[in-house]
Amino acid sequence: MSHEIDITGLSKSFGQGAAAFQALKEIDLTITSGEFFTLLGPSGCGKTTLLRIIAGFELPSTGTVRINGRDVTSLGPSKRPVNTVFQSYALFPHMSLSENIGFGLKMLGKPKAEIRATVDEMLQLVRLEAMADRRPSEISGGQQQRVALARALAPRPRVLLLDEPLSALDLKLRKEMQSELKRLQSETGITFVFVTHDQEEALTMSDRIAVMSAGQILQLGAPQEIYNTPVNRFVADFIGDTNFLKLRVKAVDAGMAVLELPGGKAAQASLPDGMRPATGALVTAVIRPEQAEATGADEGDLHATVESATFFGTDTHLHLTLADAQGFVLRRQNRPGQPVPAPQSRLGLALAPGALRVLED
Amino acid sequence: MARSRFSITRLPGFGLIAVLTFVMLYLPIIILVVFSFNAGVSQSRWDGFSLQWYQAAFNNAQVRDVSLRSLWLAVTAASIATMLATLAALGTTRVGRFPGQTMIYALINQPLMVPEIVTGIALLIFVAAIKVQTGYTGMGYLVAAHTAFCIPFAYLPIRARLETLDNALEAAAADLYASPIQAFRYITLPLMVPGILAGFMLGFVISLDTVVITEFVKSAGQDTLPTYMLGQLRRTVTPEMNAIATLFLALSLIVVTAFFLITRTRGR
């Protein structure tokens, strides 16, 4: 795998003096050829700024951007082999869909016949052959989205940048476009850099995810890695649902800690690298709602009282209170004929082995 | 359709006020137009239908002369004003914020805020000084004065148009390998066209209509249609004036209608 984008020591500040705002802080990042890479974080975390710097719309304050080994830090957007799908799509309203899709090739000075052939190919790729002569205002939002994709893909960029492209679509259309994007990416083999604040979107589509907060990359890894082994409280909280438990350390041994559970039993929890809490200290441990199982009231590792149950179709969320009054959410898959526990009923919880993890705050 | 409980149309007197307003707006104009077709010289007694006053207006060399001057002046001033206003609109919307931006906006729109008579007197004194210094007495003064006066009227629709355009369009063009000139040529300019046309037409109508500025700036023999008509009214009023006014009205209506049609169909 070759390096597509190399970012080193990248910082970006807006404003000056006391009013200065540091949007990106010393980012180092390598994106490999042909991967679906996602920048994930809440609004204001710097993910869009990073994308705009890769596209060439913003100059970084410090640091360099290399694309395919070439330093492009000071080049404008028209001189970079990357194309962008804008959040607002930014389709040219006075041009037909064909003209929109062919615009990049026309600016590159390609011969007319080649432009026409590529436009036809792109229209076919996004399944809009029948609408080639329409204006953007005459097609639906989902179709505009596909035209924006086709227009950005037509010049065959090395990298496609996508700035929250699905945020304007309704849920059903968004799901369709997610698989459409995955299909386009594997068919074209182009490196995708995708910006989103939607963790589910990131988990389902990405090869790798960079979780960002306050101008920094907190964790970089495959979706499973990020979901299963979040490095800190922010990542654990932002990706998926998580139970946070304050627990006391009973013993520590080689990357593992034995924690005292509410109700008196003990459980093993993995420790993050380099963390060695003292025996008797209180630590934060996390466990995902689906990584525990309901058992009989006197079995399992934990004892809990049901406060309420929320039905979600595929599963039910049970809101529980543990023996020491800490809250716990259990996600239980629904099966036919399975009764929903009544409020105030008691049940036991069996934790999946390896599910409990200690996190630094 | 949801009907709101409060409706202004159901207030007492709404219909009466509406009718009175329209009567005040249009009745005098209708009377003016009707009597332009009068066979007699009266403005109050109908003597039968005739086109003689139109014939008289067309045969009046002076009317032809001032009409052509008015049209030439309006086209020239509106063209220059539109070009300058286009540049000003680009310079005040397609750049980052800079100090004094609001100030520049106010300065450009001066003719909308300063009373026309003040501008007229200021121009009279200013132009007189230049005339004495240079000896030049040509149409240049009228062109310059009308152009300056037309700029805000041309500027406002162009700026409004630019403000509705997504900035991302130009970013998208740059992203798709367009140079700044190409992005302007293929994206910004074509999308500005409705605003530019609207600006030109507004400027044209304003220049055509201006009496005060022209009256103070013109040299001898530089009457425009409105100042000529004003001069004629000081003597006897014959239906020839009605005929000229009616033609003038028709021209304005055509331009304004074209303005609306263009902004509606191309403004999407």
XYZ file of C-alpha atoms in Angstrom:
629
model
C 0.000 0.000 0.000
C 1.478 3.307 -1.063
C 0.972 6.604 0.669
C -1.682 8.759 -1.009
C -1.748 11.695 1.375
C 0.947 12.563 3.896
C 0.184 15.289 6.388
C 2.911 16.370 8.771
C 2.895 18.911 11.591
C -0.246 20.559 10.253
C -1.701 23.435 12.278
C -4.301 26.017 11.405
C -5.213 29.141 13.359
C -7.956 31.593 12.496
C -7.785 35.198 13.683
C -4.899 36.836 15.466
C -3.695 37.652 18.970
C -6.068 36.976 21.834
C -8.969 36.239 19.466
C -7.000 33.537 17.641
C -8.672 30.165 17.407
C -6.592 27.087 16.771
C -8.672 24.837 14.542
C -5.991 22.199 14.000
C -3.122 21.312 16.320
C -0.035 19.559 14.946
C -1.824 16.924 12.892
C 0.225 14.011 11.499
C -1.696 11.687 9.252
C -1.063 9.214 6.444
C -3.845 8.053 4.168
C -3.105 5.031 1.960
C -4.070 4.596 -1.685
C -7.497 3.216 -2.373
C -8.828 3.339 1.169
C -12.114 4.738 2.415
C -10.873 7.077 5.114
C -13.219 8.940 7.450
C -12.650 12.044 9.544
C -15.199 11.763 12.340
C -15.971 14.251 15.064
C -18.510 16.698 16.442
C -19.016 20.048 14.708
C -16.147 22.437 15.367
C -13.581 19.648 15.825
C -11.568 20.757 12.772
C -12.482 17.914 10.394
C -13.870 20.215 7.691
C -10.882 22.569 8.043
C -8.559 19.600 7.529
C -10.518 18.578 4.428
C -10.428 22.139 3.066
C -6.657 22.231 3.546
C -6.277 18.940 1.653
C -8.491 20.374 -1.135
C -6.473 23.597 -1.228
C -9.238 26.004 -0.131
C -7.313 26.929 3.031
C -3.624 27.420 3.644
C -2.277 25.738 6.780
C -0.523 27.912 9.382
C 2.282 25.355 9.678
C 3.020 21.911 8.291
C 2.942 20.254 4.893
C 0.500 18.321 2.743
C 1.837 15.810 0.239
C -0.312 14.059 -2.323
C 1.274 11.002 -3.930
C 4.651 12.190 -2.648
C 4.421 15.692 -4.123
C 4.344 18.709 -1.797
C 1.131 20.583 -2.628
C 0.950 22.739 0.508
C 1.045 26.053 -1.344
C -0.847 24.982 -4.492
C -4.386 26.214 -5.153
C -7.332 23.810 -5.541
C -7.146 23.908 -9.349
C -3.606 22.486 -9.285
C -4.273 19.452 -7.077
C -5.310 15.976 -8.264
C -8.215 15.944 -5.809
C -11.894 16.725 -6.285
C -14.498 17.604 -3.705
C -18.134 16.698 -3.179
C -19.547 19.706 -1.358
C -22.053 19.577 1.459
C -24.354 21.871 -0.545
C -23.425 19.913 -3.737
C -22.602 23.283 -5.423
C -23.946 22.105 -8.775
C -23.792 24.801 -11.459
C -27.468 25.836 -11.793
C -27.149 27.224 -15.332
C -25.690 24.042 -16.796
C -27.248 20.698 -17.689
C -26.211 17.599 -15.763
C -23.904 16.628 -18.639
C -22.247 20.040 -18.647
C -21.828 19.870 -14.882
C -20.191 16.464 -15.058
C -17.976 17.467 -17.987
C -16.840 20.776 -16.469
C -13.622 19.480 -14.888
C -12.526 17.734 -18.090
C -13.330 20.847 -20.137
C -11.147 22.951 -17.832
C -8.368 20.385 -18.220
C -8.606 20.988 -21.989
C -9.617 17.419 -22.902
C -10.938 16.845 -26.445
C -14.724 17.009 -26.880
C -15.091 13.345 -27.836
C -13.259 12.223 -24.714
C -15.383 14.499 -22.518
C -18.581 13.123 -24.051
C -17.450 9.517 -23.539
C -16.481 10.124 -19.893
C -19.709 12.021 -19.159
C -21.753 9.134 -20.568
C -19.761 6.671 -18.515
C -20.265 8.755 -15.350
C -24.008 9.175 -15.978
C -24.206 5.405 -16.259
C -22.139 4.938 -13.099
C -24.589 7.038 -11.059
C -27.625 5.737 -13.024
C -28.821 9.070 -14.375
C -28.473 8.417 -18.155
C -32.059 9.467 -18.808
C -31.597 12.900 -17.250
C -28.445 14.132 -18.998
C -30.062 17.300 -20.339
C -31.928 18.384 -17.225
C -30.888 21.269 -15.016
C -29.944 20.607 -11.356
C -33.138 22.377 -10.213
C -35.207 19.812 -12.093
C -34.002 16.735 -10.200
C -34.406 15.482 -6.618
C -31.935 15.952 -3.763
C -30.709 12.370 -3.976
C -30.143 12.736 -7.711
C -28.295 16.037 -7.183
C -26.066 14.183 -4.742
C -25.250 11.585 -7.394
C -24.511 14.294 -9.974
C -22.137 15.983 -7.506
C -20.372 12.627 -7.117
C -20.202 12.049 -10.859
C -18.869 15.558 -11.450
C -16.107 15.059 -8.886
C -15.227 11.581 -10.197
C -15.202 12.470 -13.904
C -11.647 13.943 -14.000
C -10.431 10.711 -12.331
C -8.847 12.397 -9.313
C -6.352 10.495 -7.169
C -8.410 11.451 -4.121
C -12.094 12.249 -3.681
C -12.947 14.499 -0.734
C -16.487 14.303 0.617
C -17.712 17.001 3.014
C -20.716 15.594 4.912
C -22.313 14.773 1.565
C -25.242 12.806 2.976
C -26.354 15.209 5.695
C -29.093 16.825 3.581
C -30.765 13.523 2.687
C -33.531 11.761 4.581
C -32.740 8.555 6.434
C -33.800 6.043 3.775
C -31.999 7.881 0.976
C -28.942 8.232 3.190
C -28.772 4.467 3.688
C -29.033 3.965 -0.079
C -26.307 6.503 -0.770
C -24.034 4.887 1.815
C -23.974 1.632 -0.124
C -23.818 3.587 -3.404
C -20.702 5.379 -2.155
C -19.092 2.119 -1.080
C -19.858 0.630 -4.509
C -18.413 3.654 -6.348
C -15.313 3.573 -4.215
C -14.599 -0.091 -4.850
C -15.428 0.212 -8.576
C -13.178 3.216 -9.156
C -10.423 2.362 -6.681
C -10.086 6.081 -5.883
C -9.040 7.072 -2.364
C -12.033 8.546 -0.516
C -11.627 10.988 2.361
C -15.018 11.343 3.986
C -15.995 13.898 6.619
C -18.941 13.186 8.900
C -20.261 13.743 12.397
C -22.420 10.606 12.142
C -20.643 7.774 13.924
C -22.896 5.098 12.451
C -22.126 6.318 8.925
C -18.415 6.234 9.756
C -18.550 2.724 11.219
C -20.485 1.200 8.308
C -18.514 2.727 5.434
C -14.913 3.270 6.439
C -11.749 1.240 6.109
C -10.189 3.487 8.729
C -11.549 6.264 10.933
C -9.781 9.204 12.548
C -11.792 10.440 15.528
C -11.196 14.162 15.990
C -11.904 16.568 18.801
C -10.721 20.133 19.400
C -8.315 20.138 16.465
C -6.605 16.855 17.303
C -6.854 13.252 16.193
C -7.710 11.266 19.299
C -7.745 7.817 17.749
C -7.006 6.368 14.348
C -7.960 2.855 13.383
C -10.371 0.408 11.785
C -14.046 0.722 12.807
C -13.920 -2.448 14.939
C -10.816 -1.209 16.706
C -12.330 2.184 17.461
C -15.583 0.668 18.661
C -14.095 -2.139 20.710
C -11.027 -0.426 22.149
C -11.639 3.330 22.420
C -8.558 5.075 23.803
C -10.328 7.543 26.026
C -13.605 8.615 27.458
C -14.389 11.008 24.570
C -14.015 8.328 21.888
C -15.955 5.778 23.927
C -18.742 8.289 24.444
C -18.830 9.598 20.858
C -18.804 6.211 19.113
C -21.830 4.129 19.951
C -23.494 3.890 23.360
C -21.421 3.151 26.428
C -21.943 2.504 30.119
C -19.459 4.368 32.291
C -18.943 2.812 35.727
C -16.871 4.162 38.635
C -15.215 1.083 40.116
C -12.556 0.383 42.747
C -9.322 -1.418 41.865
C -8.678 -4.596 43.859
C -5.493 -5.740 42.128
C -3.337 -4.865 39.124
C -1.397 -7.304 36.971
C 0.281 -6.950 33.514
C -2.205 -4.746 31.628
C -5.166 -6.128 33.542
C -6.925 -4.907 36.646
C -9.310 -6.732 38.918
C -12.193 -4.389 39.728
C -14.743 -4.624 42.485
C -18.251 -4.656 41.039
C -21.307 -3.196 42.772
C -22.727 -6.017 44.823
C -19.363 -7.425 45.829
C -18.248 -9.631 42.938
C -15.036 -8.973 41.014
C -14.286 -8.802 37.286
C -11.188 -8.483 35.137
C -10.802 -5.348 32.999
C -8.101 -4.447 30.491
C -5.964 -1.362 31.205
C -4.855 1.162 28.590
C -1.131 1.183 27.728
C 0.993 2.760 30.440
C -1.786 3.086 33.007
C -1.103 1.443 36.371
C -3.682 2.528 38.926
C -3.005 1.980 42.629
C -4.899 -0.724 44.498
C -7.969 0.842 46.095
C -8.172 3.709 43.557
C -11.420 4.583 41.780
C -11.222 4.228 37.986
C -13.655 4.668 35.085
C -14.549 1.425 33.365
C -16.645 1.137 30.219
C -18.808 -1.589 28.788
C -21.057 -1.484 25.703
C -24.789 -2.050 26.327
C -24.848 -5.198 24.163
C -21.851 -6.798 25.876
C -23.758 -8.007 28.913
C -26.537 -10.547 29.174
C -29.552 -10.711 31.440
C -29.616 -13.744 33.762
C -31.717 -14.909 36.674
C -31.984 -12.479 39.585
C -29.371 -14.223 41.737
C -26.960 -15.233 38.987
C -24.425 -13.227 36.966
C -21.762 -10.677 37.924
C -24.042 -7.767 38.746
C -27.466 -7.364 40.264
C -29.770 -4.732 38.948
C -33.270 -3.340 39.254
C -35.239 -2.479 36.109
C -36.257 1.163 35.915
C -37.786 1.236 32.450
C -37.685 -0.525 29.083
C -37.626 1.123 25.636
C -38.674 -0.926 22.637
C -36.628 -0.305 19.424
C -37.957 -3.013 17.129
C -34.833 -5.109 16.702
C -33.904 -4.756 20.355
C -35.032 -3.394 23.691
C -33.032 -1.025 25.911
C -33.398 -1.818 29.586
C -32.538 1.059 31.897
C -31.200 -0.484 35.082
C -29.938 0.603 38.478
C -27.036 -1.328 39.985
C -26.638 -2.227 43.673
C -24.670 0.990 44.368
C -27.220 3.194 42.497
C -25.081 3.618 39.323
C -27.078 3.459 36.101
C -26.615 0.795 33.450
C -28.195 0.395 30.006
C -28.567 -3.124 28.677
C -29.380 -3.742 25.021
C -31.215 -7.007 24.563
C -32.107 -8.417 21.175
C -35.827 -9.119 20.824
C -37.008 -12.672 20.297
C -40.569 -13.843 19.734
C -42.412 -14.484 22.967
C -39.724 -12.977 25.158
C -41.367 -10.976 27.957
C -40.290 -7.409 28.684
C -39.211 -7.209 32.353
C -41.565 -5.160 34.469
C -40.287 -2.021 36.224
C -38.844 -2.707 39.686
C -38.236 -6.350 38.793
C -34.758 -7.614 39.554
C -32.305 -9.365 37.266
C -28.677 -10.419 37.092
C -26.106 -9.340 34.495
C -23.387 -11.564 33.057
C -20.571 -9.513 31.491
C -19.017 -10.867 28.299
C -15.366 -11.859 28.838
C -13.046 -8.969 27.899
C -15.947 -6.512 27.611
C -14.975 -4.402 30.612
C -12.218 -1.846 29.938
C -10.608 0.777 32.118
C -10.227 4.193 30.435
C -8.227 7.267 31.230
C -10.576 10.202 31.813
C -55.095 25.558 3.222
C -54.882 26.829 6.759
C -56.757 30.076 7.197
C -55.347 32.492 9.754
C -57.874 33.953 12.178
C -56.706 37.507 11.556
C -56.949 38.790 8.016
C -56.328 42.395 7.046
C -58.713 42.035 4.122
C -61.633 41.693 6.533
C -60.962 44.926 8.422
C -63.666 47.598 7.910
C -62.762 50.073 5.187
C -60.154 47.821 3.569
C -61.943 47.719 0.223
C -62.611 51.456 0.203
C -59.007 52.385 0.987
C -57.747 49.949 -1.642
C -60.037 51.390 -4.324
C -59.157 54.982 -3.379
C -55.445 54.181 -3.534
C -55.710 52.679 -6.997
C -57.881 55.558 -8.193
C -55.316 58.084 -6.963
C -52.494 56.115 -8.588
C -54.001 55.472 -11.969
C -56.922 57.818 -12.674
C -54.735 60.875 -13.491
C -52.620 58.770 -15.826
C -55.667 57.311 -17.525
C -57.088 60.811 -18.074
C -53.757 61.945 -19.486
C -53.703 59.032 -21.921
C -57.364 59.462 -22.913
C -56.946 63.158 -23.744
C -53.863 62.455 -25.843
C -56.408 61.082 -28.346
C -58.684 64.125 -28.139
C -59.581 65.809 -31.414
C -59.801 69.239 -29.760
C -57.281 71.238 -27.703
C -59.137 70.900 -24.413
C -57.871 68.821 -21.486
C -61.343 68.560 -20.030
C -63.859 68.363 -22.916
C -63.914 65.321 -25.217
C -64.169 66.379 -28.879
C -63.832 62.995 -30.530
C -61.032 60.570 -31.297
C -57.979 61.700 -33.250
C -54.301 60.853 -33.640
C -53.426 64.398 -34.647
C -51.442 65.155 -31.490
C -49.299 62.079 -32.040
C -48.751 63.252 -35.613
C -47.850 66.689 -34.306
C -45.402 65.199 -31.821
C -43.724 63.084 -34.483
C -43.458 66.050 -36.831
C -42.035 68.261 -34.104
C -38.276 68.331 -34.796
C -37.534 69.519 -31.289
C -39.385 66.590 -29.728
C -37.464 64.166 -31.949
C -34.242 65.864 -31.003
C -34.754 65.779 -27.216
C -36.131 62.214 -27.336
C -33.058 60.930 -29.134
C -30.821 62.806 -26.690
C -32.681 61.278 -23.747
C -32.366 57.759 -25.145
C -28.701 58.210 -26.028
C -27.961 59.625 -22.578
C -29.894 56.873 -20.775
C -28.189 54.083 -22.731
C -24.723 55.602 -22.284
C -25.094 56.424 -18.588
C -26.793 53.109 -17.753
C -24.100 51.148 -19.616
C -21.198 52.838 -17.842
C -23.028 52.694 -14.497
C -23.764 48.975 -14.944
C -20.131 48.187 -15.674
C -18.940 50.121 -12.634
C -21.722 48.680 -10.468
C -20.798 45.132 -11.542
C -17.195 45.701 -10.496
C -18.339 47.313 -7.237
C -20.698 44.413 -6.494
C -17.921 41.873 -7.122
C -15.548 43.909 -4.962
C -17.977 44.078 -2.049
C -19.239 40.472 -2.066
C -16.564 38.219 -3.528
C -13.787 39.187 -1.121
C -13.067 38.596 2.553
C -14.325 41.218 4.972
C -12.142 44.296 4.975
C -12.167 47.423 7.144
C -14.488 50.106 5.826
C -16.730 47.675 3.913
C -19.945 49.125 5.320
C -18.612 52.613 4.666
C -18.029 51.780 1.001
C -21.530 50.370 0.746
C -22.909 53.666 2.104
C -20.692 55.725 -0.208
C -21.811 53.825 -3.303
C -25.430 54.391 -2.363
C -25.050 58.138 -1.804
C -27.646 59.150 -4.444
C -30.268 57.107 -2.573
C -29.684 59.121 0.590
C -28.755 62.645 -0.455
C -31.771 64.723 -1.627
C -31.672 65.083 -5.394
C -31.966 68.878 -5.241
C -28.821 69.024 -3.076
C -26.934 66.877 -5.578
C -28.290 69.087 -8.353
C -27.102 72.335 -6.817
C -23.728 70.821 -5.880
C -23.287 69.622 -9.455
C -24.335 73.024 -10.838
C -21.584 74.769 -8.882
C -19.020 72.061 -9.546
C -19.738 71.841 -13.283
C -19.753 75.631 -13.643
C -16.270 75.774 -12.130
C -14.964 73.165 -14.563
C -16.638 74.891 -17.512
C -14.877 78.119 -16.629
C -11.516 76.355 -16.283
C -11.705 74.167 -19.390
C -14.224 75.832 -21.665
C -15.714 72.391 -22.431
C -19.519 72.478 -22.663
C -20.310 69.094 -24.262
C -22.507 66.187 -23.111
C -19.727 64.850 -20.859
C -21.179 66.568 -17.789
C -24.616 65.026 -18.262
C -23.130 61.592 -18.930
C -20.978 61.796 -15.788
C -23.808 63.099 -13.597
C -26.345 60.536 -14.841
C -23.798 57.713 -14.525
C -23.022 58.590 -10.906
C -26.717 58.872 -10.164
C -27.515 55.507 -11.808
C -24.774 53.489 -10.079
C -26.691 52.564 -6.892
C -29.767 51.592 -8.887
C -27.626 49.286 -11.006
C -25.563 48.137 -8.012
C -28.397 46.947 -5.785
C -29.884 44.228 -8.040
C -26.419 43.001 -9.074
C -25.300 42.760 -5.477
C -28.558 41.065 -4.481
C -28.008 38.505 -7.229
C -24.423 37.832 -6.135
C -25.507 37.398 -2.541
C -27.908 34.624 -3.494
C -25.148 32.709 -5.278
C -23.533 29.971 -3.204
C -19.852 30.782 -2.668
C -19.214 27.064 -3.008
C -19.970 27.357 -6.753
C -16.732 29.237 -7.361
C -14.890 26.900 -4.992
C -16.292 23.968 -6.979
C -15.092 25.513 -10.244
C -11.591 26.006 -8.795
C -11.678 22.453 -7.468
C -12.536 21.282 -11.006
C -9.344 22.870 -12.359
C -10.782 26.237 -13.483
C -8.402 29.192 -13.236
C -9.862 32.289 -11.512
C -10.568 33.833 -14.927
C -12.263 30.654 -16.169
C -14.321 30.394 -12.982
C -15.520 33.966 -13.547
C -16.136 33.433 -17.263
C -18.038 30.132 -16.968
C -19.675 30.331 -13.539
C -19.889 33.757 -11.893
C -20.589 35.928 -14.937
C -23.347 33.783 -16.512
C -25.058 33.559 -13.139
C -24.791 37.344 -12.679
C -26.475 38.106 -16.017
C -30.041 38.476 -14.650
C -28.761 40.921 -12.026
C -26.706 42.848 -14.590
C -29.687 43.151 -16.971
C -31.957 44.230 -14.145
C -29.363 46.759 -13.021
C -29.020 48.153 -16.535
C -32.761 48.537 -16.981
C -33.252 50.220 -13.629
C -30.399 52.602 -14.416
C -31.888 53.243 -17.868
C -35.316 54.130 -16.490
C -33.835 56.306 -13.746
C -31.682 58.244 -16.221
C -34.606 58.645 -18.614
C -36.758 60.023 -15.819
C -34.343 62.367 -14.036
C -35.363 66.026 -14.241
C -33.597 67.756 -11.367
C -30.044 66.612 -12.110
C -30.393 67.304 -15.830
C -31.934 70.719 -15.238
C -28.962 71.833 -13.142
C -26.178 70.280 -15.212
C -27.265 70.811 -18.845
C -25.806 73.497 -21.032
C -27.799 75.370 -23.657
C -29.405 73.074 -26.237
C -28.982 69.960 -24.081
C -32.621 69.475 -23.096
C -33.761 65.920 -22.481
C -37.362 64.853 -22.948
C -38.396 65.504 -19.319
C -36.754 68.951 -19.123
C -38.207 69.872 -22.538
C -41.684 68.867 -21.374
C -41.254 70.852 -18.197
C -40.277 73.881 -20.271
C -43.281 73.470 -22.560
C -45.692 73.189 -19.644
C -44.777 76.719 -18.586
C -46.559 77.889 -21.752
C -49.826 76.454 -23.035
C -50.608 72.823 -22.476
C -51.886 71.144 -25.628
C -52.706 67.451 -25.951
C -49.414 67.160 -27.805
C -47.839 66.979 -24.342
C -50.277 64.193 -23.463
C -49.211 62.309 -26.561
C -45.500 62.659 -25.733
C -46.129 61.675 -22.118
C -48.131 58.652 -23.247
C -45.322 57.499 -25.525
C -42.851 58.067 -22.707
C -45.071 56.015 -20.391
C -45.271 53.208 -22.952
C -41.477 53.093 -23.251
C -41.063 52.931 -19.444
C -43.693 50.201 -19.193
C -41.945 48.147 -21.849
C -38.585 48.452 -20.087
C -39.991 47.689 -16.633
C -41.998 44.728 -17.936
C -38.901 43.360 -19.642
C -37.051 43.815 -16.349
C -39.615 41.708 -14.494
C -39.743 39.015 -17.148
C -35.968 38.724 -17.260
C -35.516 38.557 -13.507
C -38.294 35.999 -13.235
C -37.334 33.578 -15.975
C -33.564 33.842 -15.721
C -33.386 34.408 -11.990
C -33.992 30.784 -11.069
